[in-house]
Amino acid sequence: MVARRRTAPCRSAPDWGDRVRILIAEDDRELAEGLVQALRCAGHAVDSVGDGRSADAALRGTTFDLLILDLALPEMHGFEVLRRLRAQHSTVLVLILSAEDEIDARIRGLDLGADDYLTKPFALGELEARIRALGRRAGGPGVMESRCGPLVLDSAGQRVVCDGRPLDLTRAEYMLLATLIERCGKVVSKSQLFERLYDWDADAGLSAVEVFMCRIRRKIEASGVRVRTVRGLGYLLEQGHATAPEPAPHDDFS
């Protein structure tokens, strides 16, 4: 279904999104494994499922940025997966990847809320280009600005600005701080933050989030905004007096 090419060394993450959380719903195991490998090499966190019911359950239980959706899925058709997703008012980007190339199928998919439609067979380079295009669209000028006190999330520029100056953040720190800013004043669980960075097969543990939180606390200390630990629940970004940074664990998760 997809043009075969020799395995190449993984390259760095794409410019438009530091690390995008992708779910692939595809029952062709060989194709799914090839896509997972290629997109992980492109710097994304990627998981895959082989049937519609598993896709529906995964979308309800995990926060994804993009769904790559086959239509002819067992257990539940791709259109029903998409219908249920949009019924939840989810803003997850959806790229349909299907052998159904009839115009009626394309129209129905787009009308149900898909953001793009690519027919099989396809070139991997075109799929990657379409993912980049979706990312630019999602981070374009129409996206509302999020802020928490003096911290401003610039999604289009992939940065956080404090009093007009961009913070010096790593990719992981940006992803986590952006999530907290978007939910300023609300508790975000450690597992939700972990899922912003890692796929289901990742070797890292939840302690990685603690490491990044320590680093973020230091970098936003002067802003008057703090990351508060809510024991048993998660983390809360709130405006308040700057607090002394907590000592960082010895583990390094750069």
mmCIF file of C-alpha atoms in Angstrom, residues 31-135:
data_model
loop_
_atom_site.group_PDB
_atom_site.id
_atom_site.type_symbol
_atom_site.label_atom_id
_atom_site.label_comp_id
_atom_site.label_asym_id
_atom_site.label_seq_id
_atom_site.Cartn_x
_atom_site.Cartn_y
_atom_site.Cartn_z
ATOM 1 C CA LEU A 31 1.563 -1.086 6.921
ATOM 2 C CA ALA A 32 0.859 0.025 10.489
ATOM 3 C CA GLU A 33 4.278 -1.091 11.714
ATOM 4 C CA GLY A 34 5.970 0.722 8.825
ATOM 5 C CA LEU A 35 4.104 3.936 9.589
ATOM 6 C CA VAL A 36 4.859 3.707 13.294
ATOM 7 C CA GLN A 37 8.572 3.284 12.613
ATOM 8 C CA ALA A 38 8.720 6.120 10.058
ATOM 9 C CA LEU A 39 6.772 8.611 12.175
ATOM 10 C CA ARG A 40 8.698 7.777 15.341
ATOM 11 C CA CYS A 41 11.882 8.398 13.392
ATOM 12 C CA ALA A 42 10.425 11.780 12.433
ATOM 13 C CA GLY A 43 10.279 12.632 16.132
ATOM 14 C CA HIS A 44 6.647 11.870 16.942
ATOM 15 C CA ALA A 45 5.125 9.755 19.713
ATOM 16 C CA VAL A 46 3.105 7.129 17.832
ATOM 17 C CA ASP A 47 0.754 4.319 18.863
ATOM 18 C CA SER A 48 -1.338 2.003 16.716
ATOM 19 C CA VAL A 49 -4.477 -0.121 16.994
ATOM 20 C CA GLY A 50 -5.877 -2.670 14.563
ATOM 21 C CA ASP A 51 -9.644 -2.299 14.884
ATOM 22 C CA GLY A 52 -12.296 0.361 15.272
ATOM 23 C CA ARG A 53 -13.376 -0.430 18.823
ATOM 24 C CA SER A 54 -9.793 -0.221 20.049
ATOM 25 C CA ALA A 55 -9.412 3.106 18.247
ATOM 26 C CA ASP A 56 -12.577 4.451 19.873
ATOM 27 C CA ALA A 57 -11.390 3.328 23.318
ATOM 28 C CA ALA A 58 -7.892 4.767 22.823
ATOM 29 C CA LEU A 59 -9.278 8.143 21.760
ATOM 30 C CA ARG A 60 -11.438 8.269 24.881
ATOM 31 C CA GLY A 61 -8.605 7.319 27.212
ATOM 32 C CA THR A 62 -5.582 9.135 25.776
ATOM 33 C CA THR A 63 -5.003 12.652 24.452
ATOM 34 C CA PHE A 64 -3.785 12.586 20.846
ATOM 35 C CA ASP A 65 -2.968 15.430 18.462
ATOM 36 C CA LEU A 66 -3.580 13.462 15.261
ATOM 37 C CA LEU A 67 -5.516 10.355 14.232
ATOM 38 C CA ILE A 68 -4.502 8.544 11.033
ATOM 39 C CA LEU A 69 -7.649 6.575 10.284
ATOM 40 C CA ASP A 70 -8.296 3.668 7.928
ATOM 41 C CA LEU A 71 -11.954 3.257 7.015
ATOM 42 C CA ALA A 72 -12.280 -0.512 6.484
ATOM 43 C CA LEU A 73 -11.551 -1.410 10.110
ATOM 44 C CA PRO A 74 -12.895 -4.573 11.777
ATOM 45 C CA GLU A 75 -15.196 -4.268 14.814
ATOM 46 C CA MET A 76 -16.184 -0.685 13.944
ATOM 47 C CA HIS A 77 -16.012 1.164 10.616
ATOM 48 C CA GLY A 78 -13.743 4.173 10.419
ATOM 49 C CA PHE A 79 -16.688 6.496 9.718
ATOM 50 C CA GLU A 80 -18.293 5.454 13.018
ATOM 51 C CA VAL A 81 -15.016 6.028 14.865
ATOM 52 C CA LEU A 82 -14.885 9.511 13.348
ATOM 53 C CA ARG A 83 -18.549 10.228 14.100
ATOM 54 C CA ARG A 84 -18.099 9.269 17.756
ATOM 55 C CA LEU A 85 -14.943 11.353 18.017
ATOM 56 C CA ARG A 86 -16.613 14.509 16.723
ATOM 57 C CA ALA A 87 -19.716 13.836 18.848
ATOM 58 C CA GLN A 88 -17.423 14.334 21.847
ATOM 59 C CA HIS A 89 -16.483 17.759 20.384
ATOM 60 C CA SER A 90 -12.894 16.555 20.068
ATOM 61 C CA THR A 91 -10.524 18.802 18.139
ATOM 62 C CA VAL A 92 -8.081 15.987 17.336
ATOM 63 C CA LEU A 93 -6.854 16.324 13.758
ATOM 64 C CA VAL A 94 -7.990 13.413 11.568
ATOM 65 C CA LEU A 95 -6.292 12.230 8.397
ATOM 66 C CA ILE A 96 -8.211 9.444 6.655
ATOM 67 C CA LEU A 97 -5.928 6.917 4.962
ATOM 68 C CA SER A 98 -8.055 4.561 2.889
ATOM 69 C CA ALA A 99 -8.257 2.454 -0.258
ATOM 70 C CA GLU A 100 -11.776 3.837 -0.805
ATOM 71 C CA ASP A 101 -11.107 6.453 -3.476
ATOM 72 C CA GLU A 102 -14.696 7.119 -4.588
ATOM 73 C CA ILE A 103 -15.690 10.767 -4.378
ATOM 74 C CA ASP A 104 -18.701 9.894 -2.171
ATOM 75 C CA ALA A 105 -16.416 8.356 0.462
ATOM 76 C CA ARG A 106 -14.183 11.421 0.438
ATOM 77 C CA ILE A 107 -17.139 13.764 0.782
ATOM 78 C CA ARG A 108 -18.640 11.752 3.641
ATOM 79 C CA GLY A 109 -15.335 11.589 5.486
ATOM 80 C CA LEU A 110 -14.777 15.329 5.243
ATOM 81 C CA ASP A 111 -18.392 16.070 6.163
ATOM 82 C CA LEU A 112 -18.040 13.884 9.272
ATOM 83 C CA GLY A 113 -15.122 16.029 10.398
ATOM 84 C CA ALA A 114 -11.943 14.649 8.826
ATOM 85 C CA ASP A 115 -9.258 17.268 8.134
ATOM 86 C CA ASP A 116 -7.652 15.468 5.189
ATOM 87 C CA TYR A 117 -8.122 12.367 3.027
ATOM 88 C CA LEU A 118 -5.315 10.366 1.400
ATOM 89 C CA THR A 119 -5.963 7.299 -0.739
ATOM 90 C CA LYS A 120 -3.916 4.101 -0.864
ATOM 91 C CA PRO A 121 -1.458 3.382 -2.332
ATOM 92 C CA PHE A 122 0.457 6.464 -1.267
ATOM 93 C CA ALA A 123 4.004 7.737 -0.957
ATOM 94 C CA LEU A 124 5.326 8.058 2.570
ATOM 95 C CA GLY A 125 6.789 11.456 1.718
ATOM 96 C CA GLU A 126 3.341 12.757 0.791
ATOM 97 C CA LEU A 127 1.858 11.501 4.063
ATOM 98 C CA GLU A 128 4.602 13.238 6.027
ATOM 99 C CA ALA A 129 4.025 16.454 4.039
ATOM 100 C CA ARG A 130 0.302 16.319 4.762
ATOM 101 C CA ILE A 131 0.999 15.858 8.480
ATOM 102 C CA ARG A 132 3.242 18.920 8.419
ATOM 103 C CA ALA A 133 0.521 20.881 6.598
ATOM 104 C CA LEU A 134 -2.072 19.877 9.197
ATOM 105 C CA GLY A 135 0.313 21.002 11.910
#
